Coordinates of C-alpha atoms in Angstrom, one line a residue:
M20 CA 8.0 -13.1 -21.1
I21 CA 6.2 -10.9 -18.6
V22 CA 4.8 -13.4 -16.1
L23 CA 3.2 -11.1 -13.4
A24 CA 1.5 -7.7 -13.5
G25 CA 1.1 -5.7 -10.3
T26 CA -0.8 -2.5 -9.8
D27 CA -1.4 0.2 -7.3
L28 CA -5.1 1.1 -6.8
D29 CA -5.9 4.9 -6.3
G30 CA -4.8 6.9 -9.2
T31 CA -3.7 3.8 -11.1
F32 CA -6.1 0.9 -11.3
F33 CA -9.1 2.7 -10.0
N34 CA -10.9 5.4 -12.1
N35 CA -12.0 8.8 -10.8
Q36 CA -15.0 7.1 -9.1
S37 CA -12.6 4.8 -7.1
R38 CA -13.9 1.8 -9.0
I39 CA -12.4 -0.8 -11.4
S40 CA -13.7 0.0 -14.9
D41 CA -15.3 -2.7 -17.0
Y42 CA -12.4 -2.5 -19.4
N43 CA -9.7 -2.9 -16.7
R44 CA -11.7 -5.8 -15.2
Q45 CA -11.9 -7.7 -18.4
A46 CA -8.2 -7.0 -19.2
V47 CA -7.2 -8.6 -15.9
R48 CA -9.4 -11.6 -16.6
D49 CA -7.8 -12.0 -20.0
W50 CA -4.4 -11.6 -18.4
V51 CA -5.0 -14.4 -15.9
Q52 CA -6.7 -16.6 -18.5
S53 CA -3.4 -16.4 -20.5
G54 CA -1.6 -18.1 -17.6
R55 CA 0.0 -15.1 -16.1
D56 CA -0.2 -13.9 -12.5
F57 CA -1.8 -10.7 -11.2
A58 CA -1.1 -8.8 -7.9
I59 CA -2.7 -5.8 -6.2
C60 CA -0.1 -3.7 -4.5
S61 CA -1.8 -1.3 -2.1
G62 CA -1.6 0.5 1.2
R63 CA -4.9 -1.1 2.1
S64 CA -5.4 -4.2 4.3
L65 CA -6.4 -7.7 3.3
P66 CA -10.2 -7.5 3.6
T67 CA -10.5 -4.8 1.0
V68 CA -8.0 -6.2 -1.4
S69 CA -9.3 -9.8 -1.1
Q70 CA -12.8 -8.6 -1.8
L71 CA -11.6 -6.9 -5.0
F72 CA -10.3 -10.2 -6.2
S73 CA -13.3 -12.3 -5.2
H74 CA -16.2 -10.0 -5.8
D75 CA -15.0 -7.7 -8.5
L76 CA -12.2 -9.2 -10.6
R77 CA -13.2 -12.8 -9.9
V78 CA -9.7 -14.1 -10.5
P79 CA -7.0 -15.4 -8.1
G80 CA -4.0 -13.2 -7.3
Y81 CA -1.3 -12.1 -4.9
K82 CA -2.0 -9.4 -2.4
V83 CA 0.6 -6.9 -1.3
C84 CA -1.1 -5.1 1.6
L85 CA -0.1 -2.2 3.8
N86 CA 2.5 -1.0 1.3
G87 CA 4.4 -4.3 1.6
G88 CA 4.0 -4.8 5.4
I89 CA 2.2 -8.1 4.7
V90 CA 2.2 -10.2 1.5
Y91 CA -0.5 -12.9 0.9
D92 CA -0.6 -15.7 -1.6
K93 CA -3.6 -16.5 -3.9
D94 CA -5.4 -18.2 -1.0
D95 CA -5.0 -15.2 1.3
Q96 CA -2.3 -16.9 3.4
P97 CA 0.5 -14.7 4.5
I98 CA 3.9 -15.4 3.0
M99 CA 5.8 -12.5 4.5
R100 CA 5.2 -10.1 7.5
R101 CA 7.3 -7.0 8.4
P102 CA 5.9 -5.3 11.5
L103 CA 7.0 -2.0 12.9
D104 CA 9.1 -2.2 16.0
N105 CA 7.0 -1.4 19.1
A106 CA 9.4 1.3 20.2
V107 CA 8.9 3.0 16.9
V108 CA 5.1 2.8 17.3
L109 CA 5.3 4.5 20.7
A110 CA 7.8 7.1 19.5
A111 CA 5.5 8.1 16.6
F112 CA 2.6 8.3 18.9
H113 CA 4.5 10.7 21.2
V114 CA 5.3 12.9 18.2
A115 CA 1.7 13.0 17.1
K116 CA 0.5 14.0 20.6
H117 CA 3.2 16.6 21.1
Y118 CA 2.7 18.3 17.7
L119 CA -1.0 17.8 17.5
A120 CA -1.0 15.6 14.4
R121 CA -3.2 12.8 13.4
I122 CA -1.8 9.3 13.3
V123 CA -3.3 6.0 12.4
F124 CA -1.6 2.6 13.1
F125 CA -2.6 -0.4 11.0
A126 CA -2.6 -3.9 12.2
E127 CA -3.6 -6.9 10.0
H128 CA -7.4 -6.5 10.4
H129 CA -8.0 -3.2 12.2
A130 CA -6.7 0.3 12.7
V131 CA -6.0 2.4 15.8
S132 CA -6.2 6.2 15.5
Y133 CA -5.2 9.3 17.5
T134 CA -6.7 12.6 16.4
P135 CA -6.0 15.8 18.6
G136 CA -9.2 16.9 20.3
I137 CA -11.1 13.7 19.6
M138 CA -11.9 11.6 22.6
G139 CA -11.6 7.8 22.2
R140 CA -11.8 4.6 24.1
V141 CA -10.5 1.1 23.5
R142 CA -13.4 -1.1 22.6
G143 CA -14.6 -3.8 20.3
N144 CA -13.0 -6.8 18.6
W145 CA -9.5 -6.8 17.1
H146 CA -10.7 -8.8 14.1
N147 CA -13.8 -7.0 12.8
G148 CA -12.0 -4.3 10.9
E149 CA -13.1 -1.3 12.9
T150 CA -11.0 1.7 13.6
I151 CA -10.3 2.1 17.4
K152 CA -9.8 5.6 18.7
I153 CA -7.4 6.2 21.5
T154 CA -6.1 9.3 23.4
R155 CA -3.7 7.8 26.0
E156 CA -0.3 6.1 25.6
D157 CA -1.4 3.5 28.2
D158 CA -4.0 2.2 25.7
L159 CA -1.4 1.7 23.0
V160 CA 1.1 0.1 25.4
R161 CA -1.6 -2.4 26.5
M162 CA -2.3 -3.3 22.9
L163 CA 1.4 -3.9 22.2
T164 CA 2.3 -5.8 25.4
V165 CA -0.8 -7.5 26.6
D166 CA -2.8 -8.1 23.4
H167 CA 0.4 -8.5 21.4
V168 CA -0.9 -6.5 18.5
Q169 CA 1.5 -6.0 15.6
F170 CA 1.3 -2.8 13.5
Y171 CA 2.6 -2.9 10.0
K172 CA 2.0 0.7 8.8
F173 CA 1.1 4.1 10.1
T174 CA -0.2 7.2 8.4
F175 CA 0.6 10.7 9.6
N176 CA -1.0 13.9 8.6
G177 CA -1.6 17.4 10.0
I178 CA -4.9 18.9 10.9
F179 CA -6.3 22.1 9.5
G180 CA -4.4 25.2 10.7
N181 CA -1.3 23.5 12.2
G182 CA 1.0 23.5 9.1
F183 CA 4.1 24.9 11.0
S184 CA 3.7 22.4 13.8
F185 CA 3.2 19.5 11.3
A186 CA 6.5 20.5 9.6
L187 CA 8.3 20.2 12.9
A188 CA 6.6 16.9 13.6
M189 CA 7.7 15.5 10.2
K190 CA 11.3 16.1 11.0
K191 CA 10.9 13.9 14.1
I192 CA 9.1 11.2 12.2
A193 CA 11.6 11.2 9.4
A194 CA 14.4 10.6 12.0
L195 CA 12.8 7.3 13.1
P196 CA 14.0 3.9 11.8
I197 CA 11.3 3.6 9.2
H198 CA 10.6 3.6 5.5
L199 CA 8.7 6.8 4.8
S200 CA 6.7 7.7 1.7
R201 CA 3.7 9.7 0.6
S202 CA 0.5 8.7 -1.1
N203 CA -0.5 12.3 -1.7
R204 CA 1.0 15.7 -1.0
F205 CA 0.1 16.0 2.6
F206 CA -0.4 12.3 3.6
Y207 CA 2.7 10.3 4.8
E208 CA 2.9 6.6 5.3
A209 CA 5.5 4.7 7.3
N210 CA 6.6 1.0 7.3
A211 CA 9.4 -1.0 8.9
P212 CA 12.8 -0.2 7.4
H213 CA 13.3 -1.5 3.8
T214 CA 9.7 -2.4 3.6
T215 CA 8.2 -1.4 0.3
K216 CA 6.0 -2.7 -2.5
A217 CA 9.2 -3.7 -4.2
S218 CA 10.4 -5.8 -1.2
A219 CA 7.0 -7.5 -1.2
L220 CA 7.3 -8.3 -4.9
H221 CA 10.8 -9.7 -4.3
T222 CA 9.2 -12.1 -1.8
I223 CA 6.7 -13.2 -4.4
A224 CA 9.5 -13.7 -6.9
T225 CA 11.5 -15.8 -4.5
T226 CA 8.5 -17.8 -3.5
T227 CA 7.5 -18.6 -7.1
G228 CA 11.0 -19.0 -8.5
R229 CA 10.6 -16.1 -10.9
S230 CA 12.6 -13.0 -11.6
M231 CA 11.3 -9.5 -11.0
A232 CA 12.8 -8.7 -14.4
N233 CA 9.7 -10.4 -15.8
F234 CA 7.3 -8.4 -13.7
M235 CA 5.3 -5.4 -14.9
C236 CA 4.0 -3.0 -12.4
F237 CA 1.9 0.2 -12.5
G238 CA 1.9 3.2 -10.2
D239 CA 1.4 7.0 -9.9
Y240 CA 2.8 8.3 -6.6
E241 CA 5.7 8.1 -4.2
N242 CA 4.7 4.9 -2.4
D243 CA 5.0 3.1 -5.8
L244 CA 8.5 4.4 -6.6
E245 CA 10.6 1.4 -5.6
M246 CA 8.2 -1.0 -7.3
I247 CA 8.2 0.9 -10.6
R248 CA 12.0 1.2 -10.4
D249 CA 12.9 -2.3 -9.5
V250 CA 10.8 -4.5 -11.8
G251 CA 11.7 -5.2 -15.4
Y252 CA 8.7 -3.3 -16.7
G253 CA 7.8 -0.3 -14.5
V254 CA 4.9 1.6 -16.0
A255 CA 4.0 5.1 -15.0
M256 CA 0.5 6.4 -15.4
A257 CA 0.0 9.6 -17.5
N258 CA -1.2 11.2 -14.3
A259 CA 1.9 10.0 -12.3
I260 CA 4.1 12.5 -10.5
P261 CA 7.5 13.3 -12.2
K262 CA 9.5 11.1 -9.8
I263 CA 7.5 8.0 -11.0
K264 CA 7.9 8.9 -14.6
A265 CA 11.6 9.4 -14.1
V266 CA 12.2 5.8 -13.0
A267 CA 9.6 4.1 -15.2
R268 CA 10.5 2.1 -18.3
L269 CA 7.1 2.7 -19.9
Q270 CA 4.2 5.0 -19.7
T271 CA 0.5 4.4 -20.2
V272 CA -2.5 6.6 -20.4
D273 CA -4.4 8.2 -17.5
H274 CA -6.0 6.1 -14.8
D275 CA -9.4 7.3 -15.8
D276 CA -8.8 6.1 -19.4
D277 CA -8.1 2.4 -18.5
G278 CA -4.3 2.8 -18.6
V279 CA -3.6 -0.5 -16.8
G280 CA -6.0 -2.5 -19.0
K281 CA -4.7 -1.0 -22.2
M282 CA -1.1 -1.9 -21.3
L283 CA -2.0 -5.4 -20.3
H284 CA -3.8 -5.9 -23.6
A285 CA -0.8 -4.5 -25.5
V286 CA 1.4 -7.2 -23.8
L287 CA -1.1 -10.0 -24.6
A288 CA -1.1 -8.8 -28.2
G289 CA 2.6 -9.1 -28.4
K290 CA 3.3 -5.4 -28.8
I291 CA 5.5 -5.4 -25.8
Q292 CA 8.1 -8.1 -25.2

């Protein structure tokens, strides 16, 4: 029996308007009403994911945030954290500055960004969800060593007109001790080594005494690959990239055609065992 369904958001659970459709919303409610668990597995942080559960879906569920960097239970309590090493954070910042790339570091409740040519200053509250802009290494060092901020993910992308420089930068980034993936063609995401949506689901399986063989997960892009590959029922969206379709056990229709909800209803109807 499939006991848990987990889904990515963009290109998967969200439609083209970046919203949860009425059909998908009702399908998740039917799923949870049947006694099964539901998880959102996203690169986003807790405030966004938790609000989707409480204000939109209105069901309890597990939250795999920051691509597996932090996993929360149904009560928003963390059950696993995998922060990036401070030395990796500083090394990635050096690469961004040298090659004029944009980098954003994600802590639990806020983000810190560096964009070439954009002046910034450290300000505000660590817990109000804002993005803090920095330009100097000293600011980042102070966050890590004085404020003891832990970062769980960073994103890395080029700016217009620096394609060659960005390619050189990516070689440096890829050499760091990180897990590197993409959420679209020109947008890279990095986590601590061996930290993926799949590792997060393994934590949920261990915590609940269940097997990932009885999990069904949905995805469309590279940062979903391990999750789709490692669960018993990996489902690729019709709009998924070939890499995802290659490792998926099943395929559903497009994200803008309620692909997640239709597959959940197929399971509930006994069409998929």
